[in-house]
Amino acid sequence: MQQVIGSPSRLRGAISLPGDKSISQRAFLLNAIAEGPAHVSNPCVGDDRESILRCLQGLGVSIVPCSRCAVGRTGEECFEIRGRGLNGLEEPADVLDSGNSGTTMRLLAGLLSGQPFLSVLSGDSSLRSRPMDRVVQPLVEMGARIMGRGGDSRAPLAIRGGDLRGISYTLPVASAQVKSCLLIAGLYAAGSSTILQPAASRDHTERLLRAMGADLQEDGLALTISPSSLAPVDVRVPGDISSSAFWLVAACCHPDAEVRIEGVGVNPTRAGVLEVLRSMGAEVRLENVREEGDEPVADIVAQSSELVGTEVAGDIVPQVIDELPVLAVAASVARGTTVIRDAAELRVKESDRIRSTVNGLTALGAIVEERPDGMVVQGVSNLTSGRTASDGDHRIAMAMAVAGLISRGDTVVSGAEAAGVSYPGFWDVLESISESGDRPAVLEAT
Ligand code: S3P
């Protein structure tokens, strides 16, 4: 699908987001091995959700829509997950298809390594090209038998689990997926497992495990988990801050904009996008900050701002990793230079996001230099019309749409359907906040 994005003269509106993808996936997976039923309301939407639900159902877990329950708000979507306990999963009859979802594959690899049966994990061509040795190697060290393509580094992965032993493991990259994979495997291992993180990454797994009564100790960046059964926990998922980033950048970069985004999860290990935007001089404020379940939540108001360049490097990178493509869009129209470093991980996401972002922005007249671990962006006063491509990556499709929204002229985003992986309603929101008059936001979808 190709979308042609115009240049609306004003952006206004209140936006409710789909539920946070990382929290939803963890809430589904951990409740699937809890000792009883639980509800997850306002879950994420899109293809990645279907991927994890399909895989858990393939392991014999019943997950059904629940129309009348008190966990979520009236009218909100909700699922009931019937937890089967740590040892109640069934050997899958077929390959478990993780689709495009790296979180599904890596967290499941940890879970399946604890099961005394054979599972095969696969995914789409993007996921099959992404590195899995980062989970395979420590899981094999714990005693799992895993084979995969490329010297056991790429999916499909065949996993025969069971009889795990605890390990002490230093993560080579600050990855929440790898950390979570090993914490889940640690629930099944004899003895305790300690995971040392080089920097803090999103901590949703830790929050949920604690809420479910797991024996999890934290000492700075070291996490130690011991085998524990899990109590089911109802979760009302807050709005996804990664999805909010597109509207925050659109509002801050547009000359006549104010948007309000309601009920966004602002967990400090995820809120790096707010910190980076503020360092660029963005007019972004939090209102109605509250705690919902085990996660901090707020409404965010963003408006037209005079942005300046910044540096994004070091420990903040894992906390803003998924937002870097759209932050590069903001940098492309900020005054001065923005340097993004220490972000080589972007090269092994759903696409090579350094290459995809640089190509897309360059096509729209931005001045961007590709670096092995990031990029250098020189702000220009305006982006121009041009043709961009999603490279099959949901966040690139949406980042390019935002670039189109703030550019002068019409922007083509090809492969725009990729947005459906995490945010199927993205294009409707884009239209709804555009007070178009003579220049509508979405000109054509083919
Ligand atoms: C995620 C962790 C991040 C992020 C991904 C979701 C998670 O990946 O990029 O979109 O839910 O744990 P890494 O852990 O590989 O950095």
Tab-separated table of C-alpha atoms and ligand atoms in Angstrom:
chain	number	residue	atom	x	y	z
A	1	MET	CA	0.000	0.000	0.000
A	2	GLN	CA	1.145	3.481	-0.827
A	3	GLN	CA	0.070	6.550	1.149
A	4	VAL	CA	0.446	10.085	-0.125
A	5	ILE	CA	0.719	12.566	2.722
A	6	GLY	CA	-0.149	16.227	2.263
A	7	SER	CA	0.700	19.216	4.438
A	8	PRO	CA	-2.259	20.153	6.629
A	9	SER	CA	-2.237	23.721	7.842
A	10	ARG	CA	-3.084	22.857	11.488
A	11	LEU	CA	-2.805	19.840	13.780
A	12	ARG	CA	-5.267	19.648	16.666
A	13	GLY	CA	-6.905	16.968	18.711
A	14	ALA	CA	-7.046	14.500	21.564
A	15	ILE	CA	-5.633	11.054	20.872
A	16	SER	CA	-6.104	7.746	22.716
A	17	LEU	CA	-3.431	5.224	21.938
A	18	PRO	CA	-3.458	1.462	21.618
A	19	GLY	CA	-2.118	-0.329	24.687
A	20	ASP	CA	1.633	-0.619	25.153
A	21	LYS	CA	2.992	-3.500	23.067
A	22	SER	CA	5.819	-4.501	25.417
A	23	ILE	CA	3.552	-4.573	28.477
A	24	SER	CA	0.764	-6.431	26.636
A	25	GLN	CA	3.080	-9.148	25.356
A	26	ARG	CA	4.528	-9.717	28.827
A	27	ALA	CA	1.079	-9.684	30.434
A	28	PHE	CA	-0.125	-12.362	27.982
A	29	LEU	CA	2.961	-14.549	28.249
A	30	LEU	CA	3.486	-14.442	32.025
A	31	ASN	CA	-0.215	-14.939	32.761
A	32	ALA	CA	-0.169	-17.973	30.427
A	33	ILE	CA	2.110	-19.717	32.964
A	34	ALA	CA	0.400	-18.330	36.079
A	35	GLU	CA	-1.658	-20.436	38.480
A	36	GLY	CA	-5.113	-19.411	37.230
A	37	PRO	CA	-7.051	-16.993	35.045
A	38	ALA	CA	-6.315	-13.292	34.580
A	39	HIS	CA	-7.587	-10.415	32.454
A	40	VAL	CA	-5.589	-8.095	30.229
A	41	SER	CA	-7.548	-5.039	29.138
A	42	ASN	CA	-6.681	-2.307	26.643
A	43	PRO	CA	-4.063	-4.586	25.077
A	44	CYS	CA	-1.917	-3.594	22.125
A	45	VAL	CA	-3.421	-4.057	18.675
A	46	GLY	CA	-1.919	-5.122	15.375
A	47	ASP	CA	-0.016	-8.022	13.849
A	48	ASP	CA	2.501	-8.405	16.694
A	49	ARG	CA	-0.332	-9.041	19.137
A	50	GLU	CA	-1.779	-11.722	16.877
A	51	SER	CA	1.670	-13.309	16.693
A	52	ILE	CA	2.083	-13.762	20.431
A	53	LEU	CA	-1.530	-14.871	20.950
A	54	ARG	CA	-1.209	-17.438	18.145
A	55	CYS	CA	2.006	-18.852	19.668
A	56	LEU	CA	0.578	-19.061	23.204
A	57	GLN	CA	-2.559	-20.733	21.871
A	58	GLY	CA	-0.279	-23.185	20.030
A	59	LEU	CA	1.063	-24.145	23.458
A	60	GLY	CA	-2.442	-25.000	24.661
A	61	VAL	CA	-3.246	-21.722	26.429
A	62	SER	CA	-6.844	-20.520	26.247
A	63	ILE	CA	-7.006	-16.785	25.515
A	64	VAL	CA	-10.485	-15.505	24.777
A	65	PRO	CA	-12.066	-12.072	24.443
A	66	CYS	CA	-13.898	-11.058	27.594
A	67	SER	CA	-16.809	-8.700	27.050
A	68	ARG	CA	-17.897	-7.981	30.608
A	69	CYS	CA	-15.200	-7.491	33.170
A	70	ALA	CA	-14.210	-4.921	35.717
A	71	VAL	CA	-10.490	-4.670	34.932
A	72	GLY	CA	-10.624	-2.242	32.039
A	73	ARG	CA	-12.852	0.723	31.326
A	74	THR	CA	-16.298	0.473	29.800
A	75	GLY	CA	-16.129	-0.498	26.175
A	76	GLU	CA	-12.439	-1.374	26.278
A	77	GLU	CA	-11.172	-4.569	24.710
A	78	CYS	CA	-10.191	-7.269	27.197
A	79	PHE	CA	-8.832	-10.829	27.053
A	80	GLU	CA	-9.091	-13.607	29.587
A	81	ILE	CA	-5.979	-15.778	29.783
A	82	ARG	CA	-6.355	-19.123	31.519
A	83	GLY	CA	-2.968	-19.645	33.084
A	84	ARG	CA	-1.774	-23.257	33.005
A	85	GLY	CA	0.924	-22.947	35.660
A	86	LEU	CA	4.670	-23.181	35.024
A	87	ASN	CA	4.481	-26.790	33.843
A	88	GLY	CA	1.089	-26.951	32.144
A	89	LEU	CA	1.986	-26.015	28.556
A	90	GLU	CA	1.521	-28.568	25.750
A	91	GLU	CA	3.985	-29.552	23.059
A	92	PRO	CA	2.961	-27.508	19.995
A	93	ALA	CA	1.653	-29.541	17.073
A	94	ASP	CA	3.221	-27.199	14.528
A	95	VAL	CA	5.808	-24.469	14.075
A	96	LEU	CA	5.152	-21.446	16.314
A	97	ASP	CA	5.028	-18.441	13.987
A	98	SER	CA	6.252	-15.212	15.634
A	99	GLY	CA	5.494	-13.195	12.485
A	100	ASN	CA	7.410	-9.922	12.595
A	101	SER	CA	7.729	-9.834	16.389
A	102	GLY	CA	11.209	-10.049	17.903
A	103	THR	CA	9.783	-9.778	21.426
A	104	THR	CA	7.547	-12.800	20.798
A	105	MET	CA	10.410	-14.916	19.511
A	106	ARG	CA	12.981	-13.965	22.137
A	107	LEU	CA	10.666	-14.176	25.164
A	108	LEU	CA	9.229	-17.455	23.914
A	109	ALA	CA	12.748	-18.854	23.439
A	110	GLY	CA	13.248	-18.400	27.190
A	111	LEU	CA	9.886	-19.961	28.003
A	112	LEU	CA	10.339	-22.921	25.654
A	113	SER	CA	13.816	-23.625	27.005
A	114	GLY	CA	12.084	-24.482	30.279
A	115	GLN	CA	9.679	-26.992	28.672
A	116	PRO	CA	10.401	-30.721	28.404
A	117	PHE	CA	9.263	-30.911	24.777
A	118	LEU	CA	10.237	-29.893	21.278
A	119	SER	CA	9.186	-26.566	19.786
A	120	VAL	CA	10.125	-24.875	16.545
A	121	LEU	CA	10.024	-21.074	16.410
A	122	SER	CA	9.928	-19.197	13.139
A	123	GLY	CA	8.826	-15.851	11.768
A	124	ASP	CA	8.661	-13.671	8.671
A	125	SER	CA	11.695	-12.946	6.488
A	126	SER	CA	12.669	-9.884	8.552
A	127	LEU	CA	12.564	-11.822	11.835
A	128	ARG	CA	14.412	-14.792	10.311
A	129	SER	CA	17.256	-12.446	9.399
A	130	ARG	CA	17.608	-10.980	12.911
A	131	PRO	CA	20.211	-12.213	15.421
A	132	MET	CA	18.965	-14.902	17.799
A	133	ASP	CA	22.403	-16.002	19.044
A	134	ARG	CA	22.030	-13.372	21.775
A	135	VAL	CA	19.367	-15.606	23.364
A	136	VAL	CA	20.522	-19.000	22.062
A	137	GLN	CA	23.994	-18.774	23.573
A	138	PRO	CA	22.974	-18.093	27.221
A	139	LEU	CA	20.012	-20.493	27.005
A	140	VAL	CA	22.353	-23.269	25.806
A	141	GLU	CA	24.634	-22.365	28.707
A	142	MET	CA	21.627	-22.964	30.989
A	143	GLY	CA	21.191	-26.448	29.480
A	144	ALA	CA	18.651	-25.961	26.663
A	145	ARG	CA	19.258	-27.752	23.357
A	146	ILE	CA	18.725	-25.278	20.527
A	147	MET	CA	19.496	-25.496	16.839
A	148	GLY	CA	19.010	-22.791	14.255
A	149	ARG	CA	20.202	-21.587	10.885
A	150	GLY	CA	23.501	-19.756	10.498
A	151	GLY	CA	25.328	-21.735	13.201
A	152	ASP	CA	22.351	-21.526	15.576
A	153	SER	CA	22.126	-17.749	15.220
A	154	ARG	CA	18.982	-17.335	13.091
A	155	ALA	CA	15.409	-18.672	13.137
A	156	PRO	CA	13.855	-21.108	12.583
A	157	LEU	CA	14.992	-22.303	16.004
A	158	ALA	CA	14.330	-25.845	17.193
A	159	ILE	CA	14.259	-25.919	20.999
A	160	ARG	CA	14.220	-28.971	23.226
A	161	GLY	CA	14.063	-27.610	26.738
A	162	GLY	CA	13.971	-28.802	30.323
A	163	ASP	CA	16.562	-29.465	33.048
A	164	LEU	CA	17.886	-25.903	33.102
A	165	ARG	CA	20.478	-24.729	35.584
A	166	GLY	CA	20.912	-21.162	36.827
A	167	ILE	CA	23.650	-18.975	35.360
A	168	SER	CA	25.372	-15.718	35.982
A	169	TYR	CA	25.345	-13.836	32.708
A	170	THR	CA	26.489	-10.389	31.611
A	171	LEU	CA	24.371	-9.086	28.752
A	172	PRO	CA	26.607	-7.947	25.870
A	173	VAL	CA	23.916	-5.406	24.842
A	174	ALA	CA	21.363	-3.568	26.967
A	175	SER	CA	18.446	-5.561	25.567
A	176	ALA	CA	15.130	-5.909	27.385
A	177	GLN	CA	14.245	-8.835	25.157
A	178	VAL	CA	17.337	-10.823	26.123
A	179	LYS	CA	16.992	-9.853	29.793
A	180	SER	CA	13.338	-10.929	29.806
A	181	CYS	CA	14.107	-14.176	27.973
A	182	LEU	CA	16.640	-15.132	30.640
A	183	LEU	CA	14.413	-14.062	33.555
A	184	ILE	CA	11.657	-16.316	32.196
A	185	ALA	CA	14.093	-19.220	31.698
A	186	GLY	CA	15.332	-18.552	35.247
A	187	LEU	CA	11.841	-19.403	36.574
A	188	TYR	CA	12.524	-22.985	35.407
A	189	ALA	CA	16.212	-23.345	36.346
A	190	ALA	CA	17.694	-25.200	39.278
A	191	GLY	CA	19.219	-22.554	41.550
A	192	SER	CA	19.228	-18.841	40.978
A	193	SER	CA	20.158	-16.931	37.807
A	194	THR	CA	21.849	-13.543	37.854
A	195	ILE	CA	21.686	-11.208	34.876
A	196	LEU	CA	23.993	-8.209	34.745
A	197	GLN	CA	22.868	-5.374	32.490
A	198	PRO	CA	25.340	-2.911	30.917
A	199	ALA	CA	22.635	-0.196	31.134
A	200	ALA	CA	18.994	-0.048	32.171
A	201	SER	CA	16.447	-1.143	29.562
A	202	ARG	CA	12.650	-1.317	29.849
A	203	ASP	CA	11.716	-3.029	33.120
A	204	HIS	CA	8.141	-4.188	32.436
A	205	THR	CA	9.074	-7.863	32.936
A	206	GLU	CA	10.561	-7.138	36.350
A	207	ARG	CA	7.509	-5.117	37.443
A	208	LEU	CA	5.115	-7.821	36.354
A	209	LEU	CA	7.154	-10.689	37.820
A	210	ARG	CA	7.244	-8.894	41.171
A	211	ALA	CA	3.492	-8.261	41.047
A	212	MET	CA	3.010	-11.991	40.407
A	213	GLY	CA	5.069	-12.939	43.446
A	214	ALA	CA	8.257	-14.146	41.728
A	215	ASP	CA	11.455	-14.336	43.758
A	216	LEU	CA	13.293	-11.535	41.953
A	217	GLN	CA	16.029	-9.486	43.601
A	218	GLU	CA	17.466	-6.287	42.165
A	219	ASP	CA	20.858	-4.851	43.035
A	220	GLY	CA	21.625	-1.869	40.823
A	221	LEU	CA	21.827	-3.277	37.316
A	222	ALA	CA	22.024	-6.915	38.531
A	223	LEU	CA	18.867	-9.028	38.623
A	224	THR	CA	18.665	-12.374	40.394
A	225	ILE	CA	15.725	-14.704	39.871
A	226	SER	CA	14.963	-18.038	41.519
A	227	PRO	CA	12.380	-20.626	40.476
A	228	SER	CA	8.949	-19.367	41.516
A	229	SER	CA	5.363	-20.073	40.645
A	230	LEU	CA	3.397	-17.049	39.476
A	231	ALA	CA	0.090	-15.729	40.790
A	232	PRO	CA	-2.170	-14.474	37.973
A	233	VAL	CA	-2.407	-10.699	37.764
A	234	ASP	CA	-4.984	-8.536	36.011
A	235	VAL	CA	-3.395	-5.823	33.904
A	236	ARG	CA	-4.953	-2.705	32.417
A	237	VAL	CA	-2.368	-1.762	29.809
A	238	PRO	CA	-1.511	1.958	29.493
A	239	GLY	CA	-1.165	3.691	26.105
A	240	ASP	CA	2.021	2.954	24.176
A	241	ILE	CA	4.618	5.720	24.556
A	242	SER	CA	6.395	4.445	21.435
A	243	SER	CA	3.230	5.093	19.410
A	244	SER	CA	2.808	8.479	21.105
A	245	ALA	CA	6.233	9.548	19.810
A	246	PHE	CA	4.875	10.024	16.268
A	247	TRP	CA	2.297	12.555	17.449
A	248	LEU	CA	4.726	14.272	19.812
A	249	VAL	CA	7.205	14.867	17.005
A	250	ALA	CA	4.478	15.842	14.529
A	251	ALA	CA	3.107	18.454	16.966
A	252	CYS	CA	6.495	19.848	17.987
A	253	CYS	CA	7.684	20.239	14.373
A	254	HIS	CA	4.480	21.613	12.865
A	255	PRO	CA	4.113	25.429	12.943
A	256	ASP	CA	0.485	25.375	14.123
A	257	ALA	CA	-0.150	22.377	16.357
A	258	GLU	CA	-1.391	21.258	19.722
A	259	VAL	CA	-2.234	17.659	20.515
A	260	ARG	CA	-3.173	15.963	23.720
A	261	ILE	CA	-2.405	12.272	24.118
A	262	GLU	CA	-4.327	10.559	26.863
A	263	GLY	CA	-3.276	7.789	29.225
A	264	VAL	CA	0.313	7.231	28.066
A	265	GLY	CA	2.642	4.878	29.962
A	266	VAL	CA	5.564	7.022	31.170
A	267	ASN	CA	7.693	4.359	32.835
A	268	PRO	CA	11.124	6.050	33.269
A	269	THR	CA	12.859	3.211	31.375
A	270	ARG	CA	10.686	4.056	28.353
A	271	ALA	CA	10.343	7.818	28.608
A	272	GLY	CA	13.678	8.758	26.995
A	273	VAL	CA	11.734	10.285	24.104
A	274	LEU	CA	10.392	12.981	26.450
A	275	GLU	CA	13.882	13.708	27.763
A	276	VAL	CA	15.369	13.969	24.266
A	277	LEU	CA	12.551	16.182	22.994
A	278	ARG	CA	12.929	18.467	26.023
A	279	SER	CA	16.674	18.708	25.386
A	280	MET	CA	15.664	19.958	21.911
A	281	GLY	CA	13.496	22.652	23.449
A	282	ALA	CA	10.164	20.918	22.811
A	283	GLU	CA	6.994	22.239	24.403
A	284	VAL	CA	5.838	18.973	25.928
A	285	ARG	CA	4.117	18.735	29.293
A	286	LEU	CA	2.748	15.906	31.405
A	287	GLU	CA	-0.629	16.311	33.083
A	288	ASN	CA	-2.611	14.130	35.424
A	289	VAL	CA	0.376	11.933	36.304
A	290	ARG	CA	-0.815	8.830	38.128
A	291	GLU	CA	0.081	5.209	38.888
A	292	GLU	CA	-2.089	2.567	37.158
A	293	GLY	CA	-1.417	-1.016	38.124
A	294	ASP	CA	2.326	-1.198	38.353
A	295	GLU	CA	3.114	1.467	35.764
A	296	PRO	CA	3.213	5.291	35.815
A	297	VAL	CA	0.756	6.931	33.404
A	298	ALA	CA	0.134	10.540	32.271
A	299	ASP	CA	-1.600	12.642	29.651
A	300	ILE	CA	0.906	14.387	27.389
A	301	VAL	CA	0.320	17.722	25.687
A	302	ALA	CA	2.662	18.732	22.853
A	303	GLN	CA	2.641	21.880	20.772
A	304	SER	CA	4.556	23.747	18.066
A	305	SER	CA	8.104	24.336	19.263
A	306	GLU	CA	11.366	25.936	18.172
A	307	LEU	CA	13.557	22.836	18.183
A	308	VAL	CA	17.343	22.835	18.417
A	309	GLY	CA	19.810	20.029	17.766
A	310	THR	CA	20.925	17.659	20.513
A	311	GLU	CA	23.089	14.631	21.208
A	312	VAL	CA	21.612	11.203	21.921
A	313	ALA	CA	24.243	8.773	23.202
A	314	GLY	CA	25.167	6.423	26.026
A	315	ASP	CA	22.792	5.094	28.656
A	316	ILE	CA	19.705	6.872	27.333
A	317	VAL	CA	19.854	4.984	24.020
A	318	PRO	CA	18.106	1.767	25.223
A	319	GLN	CA	15.349	3.953	26.696
A	320	VAL	CA	14.614	5.634	23.388
A	321	ILE	CA	15.676	2.928	20.938
A	322	ASP	CA	12.341	2.543	19.126
A	323	GLU	CA	11.801	6.304	18.929
A	324	LEU	CA	15.124	7.179	17.258
A	325	PRO	CA	13.792	7.126	13.656
A	326	VAL	CA	11.062	9.657	14.448
A	327	LEU	CA	13.443	11.698	16.618
A	328	ALA	CA	15.706	11.892	13.559
A	329	VAL	CA	12.703	13.401	11.738
A	330	ALA	CA	12.502	16.052	14.480
A	331	ALA	CA	16.261	16.630	14.185
A	332	SER	CA	15.955	17.155	10.430
A	333	VAL	CA	14.015	20.395	10.981
A	334	ALA	CA	15.687	21.487	14.249
A	335	ARG	CA	18.152	24.376	14.290
A	336	GLY	CA	21.735	23.070	14.358
A	337	THR	CA	23.208	19.590	14.466
A	338	THR	CA	21.917	16.402	16.121
A	339	VAL	CA	24.254	13.490	16.745
A	340	ILE	CA	22.856	10.010	17.436
A	341	ARG	CA	25.574	7.574	18.634
A	342	ASP	CA	25.864	4.218	20.422
A	343	ALA	CA	22.779	3.016	18.561
A	344	ALA	CA	24.196	0.236	16.352
A	345	GLU	CA	21.306	-1.937	17.636
A	346	LEU	CA	19.099	0.009	15.206
A	347	ARG	CA	20.717	-1.974	12.404
A	348	VAL	CA	19.194	-5.253	13.631
A	349	LYS	CA	15.601	-4.142	14.190
A	350	GLU	CA	12.678	-4.894	11.836
A	351	SER	CA	14.819	-3.158	9.182
A	352	ASP	CA	18.259	-1.555	9.311
A	353	ARG	CA	16.716	1.545	10.848
A	354	ILE	CA	19.833	3.691	10.419
A	355	ARG	CA	19.868	3.014	6.673
A	356	SER	CA	16.059	3.269	6.294
A	357	THR	CA	15.855	6.563	8.193
A	358	VAL	CA	18.798	8.127	6.363
A	359	ASN	CA	17.392	7.078	2.960
A	360	GLY	CA	13.892	8.341	3.737
A	361	LEU	CA	14.951	11.672	5.166
A	362	THR	CA	17.486	12.283	2.396
A	363	ALA	CA	14.707	11.748	-0.168
A	364	LEU	CA	12.807	14.582	1.544
A	365	GLY	CA	15.711	17.031	1.370
A	366	ALA	CA	17.182	16.485	4.841
A	367	ILE	CA	20.944	16.593	5.409
A	368	VAL	CA	21.782	13.317	7.145
A	369	GLU	CA	25.057	11.448	7.366
A	370	GLU	CA	24.991	7.734	8.118
A	371	ARG	CA	27.403	6.470	10.794
A	372	PRO	CA	28.020	2.837	11.817
A	373	ASP	CA	26.293	3.395	15.165
A	374	GLY	CA	23.888	6.222	14.374
A	375	MET	CA	23.671	9.359	12.264
A	376	VAL	CA	24.440	13.066	12.171
A	377	VAL	CA	21.557	15.305	11.157
A	378	GLN	CA	21.958	18.952	10.117
A	379	GLY	CA	18.650	20.724	10.501
A	380	VAL	CA	17.123	22.403	7.446
A	381	SER	CA	14.318	24.926	7.502
A	382	ASN	CA	11.908	22.721	5.542
A	383	LEU	CA	11.615	19.200	4.243
A	384	THR	CA	10.406	18.946	0.667
A	385	SER	CA	8.226	16.540	-1.275
A	386	GLY	CA	9.617	13.139	-2.198
A	387	ARG	CA	9.221	9.382	-2.213
A	388	THR	CA	10.027	7.295	0.861
A	389	ALA	CA	9.736	3.585	1.690
A	390	SER	CA	8.910	1.727	4.890
A	391	ASP	CA	11.335	-1.113	4.075
A	392	GLY	CA	8.637	-3.325	5.614
A	393	ASP	CA	9.192	-1.712	9.020
A	394	HIS	CA	6.239	-0.309	10.984
A	395	ARG	CA	8.185	2.432	12.759
A	396	ILE	CA	9.838	3.607	9.531
A	397	ALA	CA	6.427	3.797	7.785
A	398	MET	CA	5.089	6.018	10.576
A	399	ALA	CA	8.263	8.126	10.938
A	400	MET	CA	8.158	8.855	7.191
A	401	ALA	CA	4.466	9.752	7.418
A	402	VAL	CA	5.343	12.296	10.132
A	403	ALA	CA	8.142	13.638	7.949
A	404	GLY	CA	5.578	13.993	5.175
A	405	LEU	CA	3.125	15.770	7.448
A	406	ILE	CA	5.645	18.487	8.321
A	407	SER	CA	7.203	18.758	4.858
A	408	ARG	CA	6.244	21.248	2.195
A	409	GLY	CA	4.627	19.250	-0.545
A	410	ASP	CA	3.339	15.765	-1.006
A	411	THR	CA	5.217	12.776	0.365
A	412	VAL	CA	4.801	9.216	-0.798
A	413	VAL	CA	5.231	6.433	1.741
A	414	SER	CA	5.349	3.052	0.040
A	415	GLY	CA	4.888	-0.120	2.050
A	416	ALA	CA	2.668	1.942	4.364
A	417	GLU	CA	0.713	-1.169	5.459
A	418	ALA	CA	3.675	-2.035	7.715
A	419	ALA	CA	2.206	0.378	10.300
A	420	GLY	CA	-0.354	-2.353	11.033
A	421	VAL	CA	2.282	-4.346	12.909
A	422	SER	CA	1.880	-2.072	15.936
A	423	TYR	CA	-0.595	0.700	15.079
A	424	PRO	CA	-3.332	-0.186	12.567
A	425	GLY	CA	-5.279	2.992	13.442
A	426	PHE	CA	-2.318	5.282	12.713
A	427	TRP	CA	-3.604	6.602	9.368
A	428	ASP	CA	-7.057	7.386	10.779
A	429	VAL	CA	-5.537	9.374	13.651
A	430	LEU	CA	-3.309	11.195	11.191
A	431	GLU	CA	-6.398	12.303	9.291
A	432	SER	CA	-8.376	13.111	12.400
A	433	ILE	CA	-5.797	15.526	13.874
A	434	SER	CA	-5.265	17.305	10.557
A	435	GLU	CA	-7.472	20.346	10.257
A	436	SER	CA	-7.048	20.164	6.587
A	437	GLY	CA	-8.879	22.920	4.797
A	438	ASP	CA	-7.129	23.041	1.481
A	439	ARG	CA	-4.320	20.578	2.315
A	440	PRO	CA	-5.550	17.267	3.717
A	441	ALA	CA	-3.170	14.914	5.519
A	442	VAL	CA	-3.858	11.717	3.629
A	443	LEU	CA	-4.245	12.582	-0.040
A	444	GLU	CA	-4.415	9.130	-1.506
A	445	ALA	CA	-4.079	5.525	-0.434
A	446	THR	CA	-3.451	2.965	-3.145
B	1	S3P	C1	11.377	-4.601	23.329
B	1	S3P	C2	12.698	-4.309	23.502
B	1	S3P	C3	13.502	-3.583	22.508
B	1	S3P	C4	12.626	-2.861	21.496
B	1	S3P	C5	11.512	-3.710	20.993
B	1	S3P	C6	10.626	-4.169	22.135
B	1	S3P	C7	10.690	-5.375	24.371
B	1	S3P	O1	14.324	-4.506	21.822
B	1	S3P	O2	13.401	-2.396	20.416
B	1	S3P	O3	10.723	-3.013	20.061
B	1	S3P	O4	9.442	-5.412	24.382
B	1	S3P	O5	11.386	-5.960	25.194
B	1	S3P	P1	15.749	-4.969	22.430
B	1	S3P	O6	15.509	-5.580	23.722
B	1	S3P	O7	16.279	-5.950	21.419
B	1	S3P	O8	16.560	-3.731	22.504
